[in-house]
Every structure is written in C-alpha cells, then in structure tokens.
mmCIF file of C-alpha atoms and ligand atoms in Angstrom:
data_model
loop_
_atom_site.group_PDB
_atom_site.id
_atom_site.type_symbol
_atom_site.label_atom_id
_atom_site.label_comp_id
_atom_site.label_asym_id
_atom_site.label_seq_id
_atom_site.Cartn_x
_atom_site.Cartn_y
_atom_site.Cartn_z
ATOM 1 C CA MET A 1 -0.117 -0.031 0.050
ATOM 2 C CA THR A 2 1.405 3.354 -1.007
ATOM 3 C CA ASP A 3 2.142 5.655 2.007
ATOM 4 C CA THR A 4 0.582 9.285 1.806
ATOM 5 C CA ILE A 5 1.145 12.328 3.809
ATOM 6 C CA PHE A 6 -1.832 11.379 5.990
ATOM 7 C CA GLY A 7 -0.187 8.093 6.721
ATOM 8 C CA LYS A 8 2.567 10.105 8.444
ATOM 9 C CA ILE A 9 0.023 11.963 10.275
ATOM 10 C CA ILE A 10 -1.674 9.039 11.365
ATOM 11 C CA ARG A 11 1.776 7.691 12.671
ATOM 12 C CA ARG A 12 2.541 11.252 14.323
ATOM 13 C CA GLU A 13 5.675 11.436 12.019
ATOM 14 C CA ILE A 14 4.550 14.906 10.930
ATOM 15 C CA PRO A 15 2.328 17.334 13.107
ATOM 16 C CA ALA A 16 -1.131 17.918 12.339
ATOM 17 C CA ASP A 17 -4.070 19.746 14.383
ATOM 18 C CA ILE A 18 -6.185 16.843 15.056
ATOM 19 C CA VAL A 19 -9.588 17.719 16.505
ATOM 20 C CA TYR A 20 -10.690 13.783 16.940
ATOM 21 C CA GLU A 21 -9.690 10.350 17.216
ATOM 22 C CA ASP A 22 -10.840 6.992 17.788
ATOM 23 C CA ASP A 23 -9.975 3.241 17.113
ATOM 24 C CA GLU A 24 -10.650 3.667 13.359
ATOM 25 C CA LEU A 25 -10.675 7.285 12.595
ATOM 26 C CA LEU A 26 -8.747 10.490 12.815
ATOM 27 C CA ALA A 27 -9.782 14.168 12.104
ATOM 28 C CA PHE A 28 -7.420 17.233 11.714
ATOM 29 C CA ARG A 29 -7.770 20.629 10.276
ATOM 30 C CA ASP A 30 -6.832 21.121 6.482
ATOM 31 C CA VAL A 31 -3.466 22.942 6.354
ATOM 32 C CA ASN A 32 -4.945 25.211 3.393
ATOM 33 C CA PRO A 33 -8.431 25.840 4.774
ATOM 34 C CA GLN A 34 -11.015 26.476 2.259
ATOM 35 C CA ALA A 35 -13.520 27.565 4.669
ATOM 36 C CA PRO A 36 -13.224 29.031 8.215
ATOM 37 C CA VAL A 37 -13.799 25.379 9.353
ATOM 38 C CA HIS A 38 -12.162 22.876 7.224
ATOM 39 C CA VAL A 39 -11.429 19.511 8.873
ATOM 40 C CA LEU A 40 -10.724 16.286 6.892
ATOM 41 C CA PHE A 41 -11.851 12.639 8.375
ATOM 42 C CA ILE A 42 -9.906 9.866 7.471
ATOM 43 C CA PRO A 43 -9.966 6.249 8.256
ATOM 44 C CA LYS A 44 -6.642 4.789 9.946
ATOM 45 C CA ARG A 45 -6.544 1.804 7.673
ATOM 46 C CA THR A 46 -5.689 2.847 4.083
ATOM 47 C CA ILE A 47 -8.108 2.972 1.248
ATOM 48 C CA ALA A 48 -6.697 4.981 -1.507
ATOM 49 C CA THR A 49 -9.539 6.565 -3.114
ATOM 50 C CA LEU A 50 -13.416 6.087 -2.644
ATOM 51 C CA ASP A 51 -13.224 3.889 -6.043
ATOM 52 C CA ASP A 52 -11.149 1.394 -4.124
ATOM 53 C CA ALA A 53 -13.569 0.980 -1.134
ATOM 54 C CA THR A 54 -15.296 -2.474 -1.031
ATOM 55 C CA PRO A 55 -18.634 -3.777 0.604
ATOM 56 C CA GLU A 56 -16.396 -4.508 3.482
ATOM 57 C CA ASP A 57 -15.657 -0.880 4.093
ATOM 58 C CA ALA A 58 -19.296 -0.028 4.348
ATOM 59 C CA ALA A 59 -19.456 0.619 7.962
ATOM 60 C CA LEU A 60 -16.451 2.332 7.994
ATOM 61 C CA LEU A 61 -17.190 4.720 5.335
ATOM 62 C CA GLY A 62 -20.583 5.500 7.340
ATOM 63 C CA ARG A 63 -18.760 5.935 10.455
ATOM 64 C CA LEU A 64 -16.624 8.825 8.418
ATOM 65 C CA LEU A 65 -19.694 10.467 7.549
ATOM 66 C CA LEU A 66 -21.216 10.430 11.132
ATOM 67 C CA ALA A 67 -18.144 11.516 12.691
ATOM 68 C CA ALA A 68 -18.165 14.386 10.416
ATOM 69 C CA ALA A 69 -21.926 15.153 11.364
ATOM 70 C CA GLN A 70 -21.214 14.554 15.171
ATOM 71 C CA TYR A 71 -18.137 17.001 14.908
ATOM 72 C CA ALA A 72 -20.597 19.585 13.303
ATOM 73 C CA LYS A 73 -23.180 19.063 16.223
ATOM 74 C CA ARG A 74 -20.563 19.196 18.846
ATOM 75 C CA GLU A 75 -18.993 22.519 17.529
ATOM 76 C CA GLY A 76 -22.481 24.007 16.897
ATOM 77 C CA PHE A 77 -22.662 24.767 13.353
ATOM 78 C CA ALA A 78 -24.844 21.893 12.045
ATOM 79 C CA GLY A 79 -28.069 23.877 12.392
ATOM 80 C CA GLN A 80 -26.496 26.634 10.075
ATOM 81 C CA GLY A 81 -25.367 24.232 7.906
ATOM 82 C CA TYR A 82 -21.943 22.428 6.188
ATOM 83 C CA ARG A 83 -20.691 20.659 3.467
ATOM 84 C CA THR A 84 -18.972 17.241 3.160
ATOM 85 C CA VAL A 85 -17.120 16.289 0.307
ATOM 86 C CA ILE A 86 -15.148 13.251 -1.084
ATOM 87 C CA ASN A 87 -12.847 13.884 -3.955
ATOM 88 C CA CYS A 88 -12.027 10.937 -6.078
ATOM 89 C CA ASN A 89 -9.270 10.531 -8.408
ATOM 90 C CA GLU A 90 -8.032 13.274 -11.079
ATOM 91 C CA TYR A 91 -11.261 14.605 -12.447
ATOM 92 C CA GLY A 92 -12.462 14.758 -8.645
ATOM 93 C CA GLY A 93 -9.501 16.836 -7.797
ATOM 94 C CA GLN A 94 -7.992 14.474 -5.446
ATOM 95 C CA THR A 95 -4.494 15.137 -4.537
ATOM 96 C CA VAL A 96 -3.908 12.865 -1.407
ATOM 97 C CA PHE A 97 -4.350 9.405 -2.174
ATOM 98 C CA HIS A 98 -5.878 8.376 1.428
ATOM 99 C CA LEU A 99 -9.602 8.399 1.436
ATOM 100 C CA HIS A 100 -10.735 11.433 3.221
ATOM 101 C CA VAL A 101 -13.994 13.350 3.953
ATOM 102 C CA HIS A 102 -13.875 17.224 3.791
ATOM 103 C CA LEU A 103 -16.020 19.000 6.073
ATOM 104 C CA LEU A 104 -16.282 22.685 5.300
ATOM 105 C CA ALA A 105 -18.372 25.247 7.395
ATOM 106 C CA GLY A 106 -18.518 28.943 8.413
ATOM 107 C CA ARG A 107 -19.418 30.479 5.271
ATOM 108 C CA GLN A 108 -22.316 30.061 2.518
ATOM 109 C CA MET A 109 -21.217 27.164 -0.087
ATOM 110 C CA HIS A 110 -22.400 27.430 -3.564
ATOM 111 C CA TRP A 111 -23.599 24.911 -6.280
ATOM 112 C CA PRO A 112 -22.429 23.929 -8.548
ATOM 113 C CA PRO A 113 -18.810 23.829 -7.267
ATOM 114 C CA GLY A 114 -15.851 24.803 -9.671
HETATM 115 P P1 AMP B 201 -8.129 16.401 -2.026
HETATM 116 O O1 AMP B 201 -7.501 17.194 -2.803
HETATM 117 O O2 AMP B 201 -9.277 15.744 -1.832
HETATM 118 O O3 AMP B 201 -7.140 15.066 -1.906
HETATM 119 O O4 AMP B 201 -7.597 16.985 -0.370
HETATM 120 C C1 AMP B 201 -6.662 16.837 0.156
HETATM 121 C C2 AMP B 201 -6.419 18.170 1.396
HETATM 122 O O5 AMP B 201 -5.171 17.710 2.171
HETATM 123 C C3 AMP B 201 -6.193 19.329 0.791
HETATM 124 O O6 AMP B 201 -7.224 20.404 1.026
HETATM 125 C C4 AMP B 201 -4.732 19.951 1.242
HETATM 126 O O7 AMP B 201 -4.845 21.145 1.837
HETATM 127 C C5 AMP B 201 -4.786 19.057 2.588
HETATM 128 N N1 AMP B 201 -3.740 18.639 3.073
HETATM 129 C C6 AMP B 201 -2.268 18.243 2.439
HETATM 130 N N2 AMP B 201 -1.275 18.065 3.330
HETATM 131 C C7 AMP B 201 -1.926 18.146 4.561
HETATM 132 C C8 AMP B 201 -1.154 18.415 5.789
HETATM 133 N N3 AMP B 201 -0.158 18.025 6.059
HETATM 134 N N4 AMP B 201 -2.035 18.533 7.071
HETATM 135 C C9 AMP B 201 -3.415 18.609 6.670
HETATM 136 N N5 AMP B 201 -4.052 19.141 5.315
HETATM 137 C C10 AMP B 201 -2.985 18.659 4.406
#
C-alpha cells in the first residue's frame, strides 16, 4: 500500500491539528483551509480512493460521515449548515490518495462547485 502524508499524520511522524480520534478514525484541520472550518476525516486503515472501497468498508465509510456530522453538532454549526466532500481521482480533484471526507463550514457554500 502506498504511503501518503496522511499516513505520516496517523503515525505522528509529522504534526497536525487533530480535533478528533478514535480506534478507526482521525480528524484534523486542513493545512490550506477553504472555509473558516475545514476538517479532514480519515480512516486509519488506508483506502486510497472511494473507488477502492469495497462492501467490507461500508461500516467504516458510514462512521466517517457520522463522525463529521457529530463534530458539526458538537461545535455548534450543524444547524447553520455545512458541506461534506469526497474527491475521487484526477477529475474529482483528489491530491492525497488516502480516502478522506472534507468537512467545510462557516460560510455560504455554492453549487455547482468549480
Ligand atoms: P484532496 O484534494 O481532496 O485530496 O484533499 C487533500 C487535502 O489535504 C487538501 O485540502 C490539502 O490542503 C490537505 N493537506 C495536504 N497536506 C496536509 C497536511 N500535512 N495537513 C493537513 N492537511 C493537508
């Protein structure tokens, strides 16, 4: 399995502003935030892209989304609203090949995205 910068964050080889952790997941602030709140939720087990996920990963994928939603509730911006995004491969804009959910909040989002 190819290592990524997120693998280094999981192993604490490089620093990150970690906001949530449990046995299976880690969440930390994006180093190049696109909104006042921009947190990345990742599985500790490496799955390169959403395209690589299998039915065995269904519960893990669900936990990623629920962790993001619970964080939004806990931090008090769930009612106002937020966006979750998973970029996949080149046209999806994926740059780090360790599956992650972007949680963006704190400003009005627009649709369609660029
Ligand atoms: P994506 O383009 O969907 O693969 O998103 C990758 C995200 O990882 C980008 O928003 C980057 O700003 C973010 N990122 C890259 N390196 C780091 C890092 N060391 N710590 C936190 N976020 C990072």
